[in-house]
């Protein structure tokens, strides 16, 4: 039963990541232009492989339509990958479903790179996505959750979780910079003043860093992971409460629910690791006696 729960949660994680991103790209777009309109990067390619000058390319309505169309196609691919992830064991055509999920994962990587480029090479934004990368990768590996491979999988997932929480913690502490929307969400949800919100976020950031270390300490990992389950889900649903307006319910939900959906994995993947560690501790590798 524990194994079935783990597999189910892995599929749910991948499903929510792809579904939330599908909604985002379809209705709100993606930061593809951070790369596709980078003159220093693409002008040699554009001018070398086409009759366009860079000015023609950058101002072309046809190119803009193409980028919008590409974004919509990626959105539909994310939706298809979400459905495949949810029904992974029930869908045949192994190579086809692996190809679709692989392409969706590649686009997710590309979105992460574009986010970094769009925010003046703030690399922590990419590390913050590591949890979202992890569940689809597990599906692609078609991972066997047996006792021999469990420990390697657990350690790999812990690294992904730690990367996400460390990046989030460094932002919350303001060591790189403190995102304004972090402060705004804290003020709106908790009713704090700006200095109080900044202090609260700093403490939360410190806890993120501490828990990212404790998950690698066997006797303490369980408690750290439970904290990450709680805090990952809390920060996901914070987007919903911070962006909600009773006067504009539909538009509020439209603008915030997808943010919650693709961040659910930030709390669910630590839960996957908790269950995997529990299973690993119960099942000891038998020793060979000659």
CSV table of C-alpha atoms in Angstrom, one decimal:
chain,number,residue,atom,x,y,z
A,1,UNK,CA,0.0,0.0,0.0
A,2,UNK,CA,2.9,2.4,0.8
A,3,UNK,CA,4.3,1.8,-2.6
A,4,UNK,CA,1.0,2.6,-4.3
A,5,UNK,CA,0.8,5.8,-2.3
A,6,UNK,CA,4.2,6.8,-3.4
A,7,UNK,CA,3.5,6.1,-7.1
A,8,UNK,CA,0.2,7.9,-6.9
A,9,UNK,CA,1.8,11.0,-5.3
A,10,UNK,CA,4.6,11.1,-7.9
A,11,UNK,CA,2.0,11.1,-10.7
A,12,UNK,CA,0.0,13.8,-8.9
A,13,UNK,CA,3.2,16.0,-8.6
A,14,UNK,CA,4.0,15.7,-12.3
A,15,UNK,CA,0.3,16.3,-13.2
A,16,UNK,CA,0.0,19.5,-11.1
A,17,UNK,CA,3.3,20.9,-12.4
A,18,UNK,CA,2.3,20.4,-16.1
A,19,UNK,CA,-1.4,21.4,-15.6
A,20,UNK,CA,-0.5,24.7,-13.8
A,21,UNK,CA,2.1,25.5,-16.5
A,22,UNK,CA,-0.3,24.7,-19.3
A,23,UNK,CA,-2.8,27.2,-17.9
A,24,UNK,CA,0.0,29.8,-17.4
A,25,UNK,CA,1.3,29.5,-20.9
A,26,UNK,CA,-2.2,29.5,-22.5
A,27,UNK,CA,-3.6,32.6,-20.7
A,28,UNK,CA,-0.5,34.5,-19.6
A,29,UNK,CA,2.3,33.5,-21.9
A,30,UNK,CA,5.9,32.6,-21.1
A,31,UNK,CA,9.1,34.6,-20.9
A,32,UNK,CA,10.4,33.1,-24.2
A,33,UNK,CA,11.1,36.6,-25.7
A,34,UNK,CA,13.9,37.0,-23.1
A,35,UNK,CA,15.9,34.6,-25.3
A,36,UNK,CA,14.2,34.9,-28.6
A,37,UNK,CA,14.6,38.7,-28.7
A,38,UNK,CA,18.1,38.7,-27.3
A,39,UNK,CA,20.1,40.6,-30.1
A,40,UNK,CA,23.6,39.6,-28.9
A,41,UNK,CA,22.6,35.9,-28.7
A,42,UNK,CA,20.4,35.5,-31.8
A,43,UNK,CA,21.3,38.2,-34.3
A,44,UNK,CA,24.1,36.0,-35.8
A,45,UNK,CA,21.7,33.1,-36.2
A,46,UNK,CA,18.8,35.2,-37.5
A,47,UNK,CA,21.0,37.1,-40.0
A,48,UNK,CA,23.0,34.1,-41.0
A,49,UNK,CA,20.1,31.7,-41.6
A,50,UNK,CA,17.5,34.1,-43.0
A,51,UNK,CA,17.0,37.2,-45.1
A,52,UNK,CA,15.9,39.1,-42.0
A,53,UNK,CA,18.0,41.9,-40.5
A,54,UNK,CA,17.9,41.9,-36.7
A,55,UNK,CA,15.7,45.0,-36.9
A,56,UNK,CA,13.3,43.3,-39.3
A,57,UNK,CA,13.1,40.2,-37.0
A,58,UNK,CA,12.6,42.1,-33.8
A,59,UNK,CA,9.8,44.3,-35.2
A,60,UNK,CA,8.1,41.7,-37.4
A,61,UNK,CA,4.5,41.0,-36.6
A,62,UNK,CA,4.9,37.6,-38.2
A,63,UNK,CA,7.7,36.6,-35.8
A,64,UNK,CA,5.5,37.9,-32.9
A,65,UNK,CA,2.6,35.7,-34.1
A,66,UNK,CA,5.0,32.8,-34.4
A,67,UNK,CA,6.2,33.2,-30.8
A,68,UNK,CA,2.6,33.4,-29.6
A,69,UNK,CA,1.7,30.3,-31.5
A,70,UNK,CA,4.7,28.5,-30.2
A,71,UNK,CA,3.6,29.4,-26.6
A,72,UNK,CA,0.1,28.0,-27.2
A,73,UNK,CA,1.5,24.8,-28.7
A,74,UNK,CA,3.7,24.4,-25.6
A,75,UNK,CA,0.7,25.0,-23.4
A,76,UNK,CA,-1.2,22.2,-25.2
A,77,UNK,CA,1.8,19.9,-24.9
A,78,UNK,CA,1.9,20.6,-21.1
A,79,UNK,CA,-1.8,19.7,-20.9
A,80,UNK,CA,-1.2,16.5,-22.7
A,81,UNK,CA,1.8,15.7,-20.5
A,82,UNK,CA,-0.3,16.4,-17.4
A,83,UNK,CA,-2.9,13.8,-18.6
A,84,UNK,CA,-0.3,11.3,-19.5
A,85,UNK,CA,1.4,11.8,-16.1
A,86,UNK,CA,-1.9,11.2,-14.2
A,87,UNK,CA,-2.7,8.0,-16.1
A,88,UNK,CA,1.0,6.9,-16.6
A,89,UNK,CA,0.4,3.2,-15.8
A,90,UNK,CA,-2.8,2.9,-17.8
A,91,UNK,CA,-1.5,4.4,-21.0
A,92,UNK,CA,0.4,2.2,-23.5
A,93,UNK,CA,2.6,3.6,-26.2
A,94,UNK,CA,5.6,3.8,-23.9
A,95,UNK,CA,7.9,5.6,-26.3
A,96,UNK,CA,5.3,8.1,-27.3
A,97,UNK,CA,4.3,9.1,-23.8
A,98,UNK,CA,8.0,9.3,-22.8
A,99,UNK,CA,8.6,11.6,-25.8
A,100,UNK,CA,5.8,13.9,-24.9
A,101,UNK,CA,6.8,14.2,-21.2
A,102,UNK,CA,10.4,14.6,-22.2
A,103,UNK,CA,9.5,17.5,-24.5
A,104,UNK,CA,7.3,19.1,-21.8
A,105,UNK,CA,10.2,18.7,-19.4
A,106,UNK,CA,12.6,20.3,-21.9
A,107,UNK,CA,10.2,23.3,-22.3
A,108,UNK,CA,10.0,23.6,-18.5
A,109,UNK,CA,13.8,23.7,-18.4
A,110,UNK,CA,13.8,26.4,-21.2
A,111,UNK,CA,11.2,28.4,-19.3
A,112,UNK,CA,13.6,28.3,-16.3
A,113,UNK,CA,16.5,29.6,-18.4
A,114,UNK,CA,14.3,32.3,-19.9
A,115,UNK,CA,13.2,33.4,-16.3
A,116,UNK,CA,16.9,33.7,-15.3
A,117,UNK,CA,17.6,35.7,-18.4
A,118,UNK,CA,14.5,37.9,-18.0
A,119,UNK,CA,15.5,38.7,-14.4
A,120,UNK,CA,19.1,39.8,-15.2
A,121,UNK,CA,20.6,36.4,-14.7
A,122,UNK,CA,19.2,35.7,-11.2
A,123,UNK,CA,20.2,32.0,-11.2
A,124,UNK,CA,18.3,31.2,-7.9
A,125,UNK,CA,15.1,31.3,-9.9
A,126,UNK,CA,16.3,28.2,-11.8
A,127,UNK,CA,17.2,26.4,-8.7
A,128,UNK,CA,13.8,27.2,-7.2
A,129,UNK,CA,12.3,25.0,-10.0
A,130,UNK,CA,14.2,21.8,-9.1
A,131,UNK,CA,11.2,20.2,-7.3
A,132,UNK,CA,9.1,20.8,-10.3
A,133,UNK,CA,11.6,19.1,-12.5
A,134,UNK,CA,11.9,16.1,-10.2
A,135,UNK,CA,8.6,14.3,-10.5
A,136,UNK,CA,8.5,14.2,-14.3
A,137,UNK,CA,12.0,12.9,-14.3
A,138,UNK,CA,10.9,10.1,-12.0
A,139,UNK,CA,8.2,9.1,-14.4
A,140,UNK,CA,10.6,9.2,-17.3
A,141,UNK,CA,13.0,6.9,-15.5
A,142,UNK,CA,10.0,4.6,-14.8
A,143,UNK,CA,11.6,4.3,-11.4
A,144,UNK,CA,11.3,1.0,-9.5
A,145,UNK,CA,10.6,1.7,-5.9
A,146,UNK,CA,12.3,-1.4,-4.6
A,147,UNK,CA,14.6,-1.6,-1.6
A,148,UNK,CA,17.8,-1.7,-3.7
A,149,UNK,CA,17.2,1.6,-5.6
A,150,UNK,CA,15.3,3.5,-2.9
A,151,UNK,CA,18.2,5.1,-1.2
A,152,UNK,CA,19.6,6.6,-4.4
A,153,UNK,CA,16.2,7.9,-5.3
A,154,UNK,CA,15.7,9.4,-1.9
A,155,UNK,CA,19.0,11.2,-2.0
A,156,UNK,CA,18.4,12.5,-5.4
A,157,UNK,CA,15.0,13.9,-4.4
A,158,UNK,CA,16.4,15.4,-1.3
A,159,UNK,CA,18.9,17.3,-3.3
A,160,UNK,CA,16.1,18.6,-5.6
A,161,UNK,CA,14.1,19.6,-2.5
A,162,UNK,CA,17.0,21.3,-0.8
A,163,UNK,CA,17.8,23.3,-4.0
A,164,UNK,CA,14.3,24.6,-4.1
A,165,UNK,CA,14.1,25.5,-0.4
A,166,UNK,CA,17.6,27.0,-0.3
A,167,UNK,CA,16.8,29.3,-3.2
A,168,UNK,CA,13.4,30.2,-1.7
A,169,UNK,CA,15.1,30.8,1.7
A,170,UNK,CA,17.8,33.0,0.3
A,171,UNK,CA,15.2,35.2,-1.4
A,172,UNK,CA,13.1,35.4,1.8
A,173,UNK,CA,16.1,36.4,3.8
A,174,UNK,CA,16.9,39.1,1.3
A,175,UNK,CA,20.5,38.0,0.9
A,176,UNK,CA,20.3,38.4,-2.9
A,177,UNK,CA,17.2,40.6,-2.9
A,178,UNK,CA,13.9,40.4,-1.2
A,179,UNK,CA,11.1,40.0,-3.9
A,180,UNK,CA,8.5,42.7,-3.3
A,181,UNK,CA,5.6,40.2,-3.8
A,182,UNK,CA,6.9,38.2,-0.9
A,183,UNK,CA,6.5,41.2,1.4
A,184,UNK,CA,3.1,42.1,-0.2
A,185,UNK,CA,1.7,38.6,0.3
A,186,UNK,CA,2.9,38.4,3.9
A,187,UNK,CA,1.3,41.8,4.7
A,188,UNK,CA,-2.0,40.9,3.0
A,189,UNK,CA,-2.3,37.5,4.5
A,190,UNK,CA,-1.0,38.1,8.1
A,191,UNK,CA,-1.8,41.8,8.4
A,192,UNK,CA,1.7,42.7,9.4
A,193,UNK,CA,3.5,46.0,8.9
A,194,UNK,CA,6.3,46.1,6.4
A,195,UNK,CA,9.1,45.8,8.9
A,196,UNK,CA,7.3,42.9,10.6
A,197,UNK,CA,6.7,41.1,7.3
A,198,UNK,CA,10.4,41.5,6.5
A,199,UNK,CA,11.4,40.0,9.8
A,200,UNK,CA,8.9,37.2,9.4
A,201,UNK,CA,10.3,36.4,5.9
A,202,UNK,CA,13.9,36.4,7.2
A,203,UNK,CA,13.0,33.9,9.9
A,204,UNK,CA,11.2,31.7,7.4
A,205,UNK,CA,14.2,31.9,5.1
A,206,UNK,CA,16.5,30.8,7.9
A,207,UNK,CA,14.2,27.9,8.6
A,208,UNK,CA,14.2,26.9,4.9
A,209,UNK,CA,18.0,26.8,4.9
A,210,UNK,CA,18.2,24.9,8.2
A,211,UNK,CA,15.6,22.3,7.1
A,212,UNK,CA,17.5,21.9,3.8
A,213,UNK,CA,20.5,20.6,5.9
A,214,UNK,CA,18.5,18.6,8.4
A,215,UNK,CA,16.8,16.4,5.7
A,216,UNK,CA,20.3,14.8,5.2
A,217,UNK,CA,20.6,13.9,8.9
A,218,UNK,CA,18.9,10.5,9.4
A,219,UNK,CA,17.5,11.1,12.9
A,220,UNK,CA,16.2,14.5,12.0
A,221,UNK,CA,15.1,14.2,8.4
A,222,UNK,CA,11.6,13.1,9.2
A,223,UNK,CA,10.9,16.3,11.2
A,224,UNK,CA,12.5,18.5,8.5
A,225,UNK,CA,10.5,16.9,5.8
A,226,UNK,CA,7.2,17.3,7.7
A,227,UNK,CA,8.1,21.0,8.0
A,228,UNK,CA,8.7,21.2,4.2
A,229,UNK,CA,5.4,19.5,3.5
A,230,UNK,CA,3.6,22.1,5.6
A,231,UNK,CA,5.6,25.1,4.4
A,232,UNK,CA,5.6,24.0,0.7
A,233,UNK,CA,1.8,23.7,0.7
A,234,UNK,CA,1.4,26.9,2.8
A,235,UNK,CA,3.5,29.0,0.4
A,236,UNK,CA,1.6,27.5,-2.6
A,237,UNK,CA,-1.8,28.4,-1.2
A,238,UNK,CA,-0.5,31.8,-0.1
A,239,UNK,CA,-0.7,32.8,-3.8
A,240,UNK,CA,-4.5,32.1,-3.8
A,241,UNK,CA,-5.2,34.1,-0.6
A,242,UNK,CA,-2.9,37.0,-1.5
A,243,UNK,CA,-4.5,37.4,-4.9
A,244,UNK,CA,-8.1,36.9,-3.9
A,245,UNK,CA,-10.7,39.6,-4.0
A,246,UNK,CA,-14.4,39.0,-3.0
A,247,UNK,CA,-15.4,41.7,-5.5
A,248,UNK,CA,-13.7,40.0,-8.4
A,249,UNK,CA,-13.9,36.3,-7.6
A,250,UNK,CA,-13.6,35.0,-11.1
A,251,UNK,CA,-10.7,37.2,-12.2
A,252,UNK,CA,-8.9,36.6,-8.8
A,253,UNK,CA,-9.1,32.8,-9.3
A,254,UNK,CA,-8.1,33.1,-12.9
A,255,UNK,CA,-4.9,35.0,-11.9
A,256,UNK,CA,-3.8,32.9,-9.0
A,257,UNK,CA,-5.1,29.3,-9.0
A,258,UNK,CA,-2.5,28.2,-11.6
A,259,UNK,CA,0.2,29.6,-9.3
A,260,UNK,CA,-1.0,27.3,-6.6
A,261,UNK,CA,-1.4,24.2,-8.8
A,262,UNK,CA,2.2,24.1,-10.2
A,263,UNK,CA,3.6,24.8,-6.7
A,264,UNK,CA,1.7,21.9,-5.0
A,265,UNK,CA,4.7,19.7,-5.7
A,266,UNK,CA,6.7,21.9,-3.3
A,267,UNK,CA,4.8,20.3,-0.5
A,268,UNK,CA,3.9,16.9,-2.1
A,269,UNK,CA,7.4,15.9,-3.1
A,270,UNK,CA,8.7,16.1,0.5
A,271,UNK,CA,5.8,13.9,1.4
A,272,UNK,CA,6.9,11.4,-1.3
A,273,UNK,CA,10.3,11.3,0.3
A,274,UNK,CA,8.8,10.8,3.8
A,275,UNK,CA,6.9,7.7,2.6
A,276,UNK,CA,10.0,6.4,0.7
A,277,UNK,CA,12.2,6.8,3.8
A,278,UNK,CA,9.5,5.0,5.9
A,279,UNK,CA,9.4,2.1,3.4
A,280,UNK,CA,13.2,2.0,3.2
A,281,UNK,CA,13.6,1.8,7.0
A,282,UNK,CA,11.0,-1.0,7.2
A,283,UNK,CA,12.6,-3.1,4.5
A,284,UNK,CA,16.2,-4.1,5.2
A,285,UNK,CA,18.5,-5.4,2.5
A,286,UNK,CA,19.0,-9.1,3.3
A,287,UNK,CA,22.6,-10.1,3.8
A,288,UNK,CA,24.0,-13.1,1.9
A,289,UNK,CA,25.2,-15.9,4.1
A,290,UNK,CA,27.4,-18.6,2.6
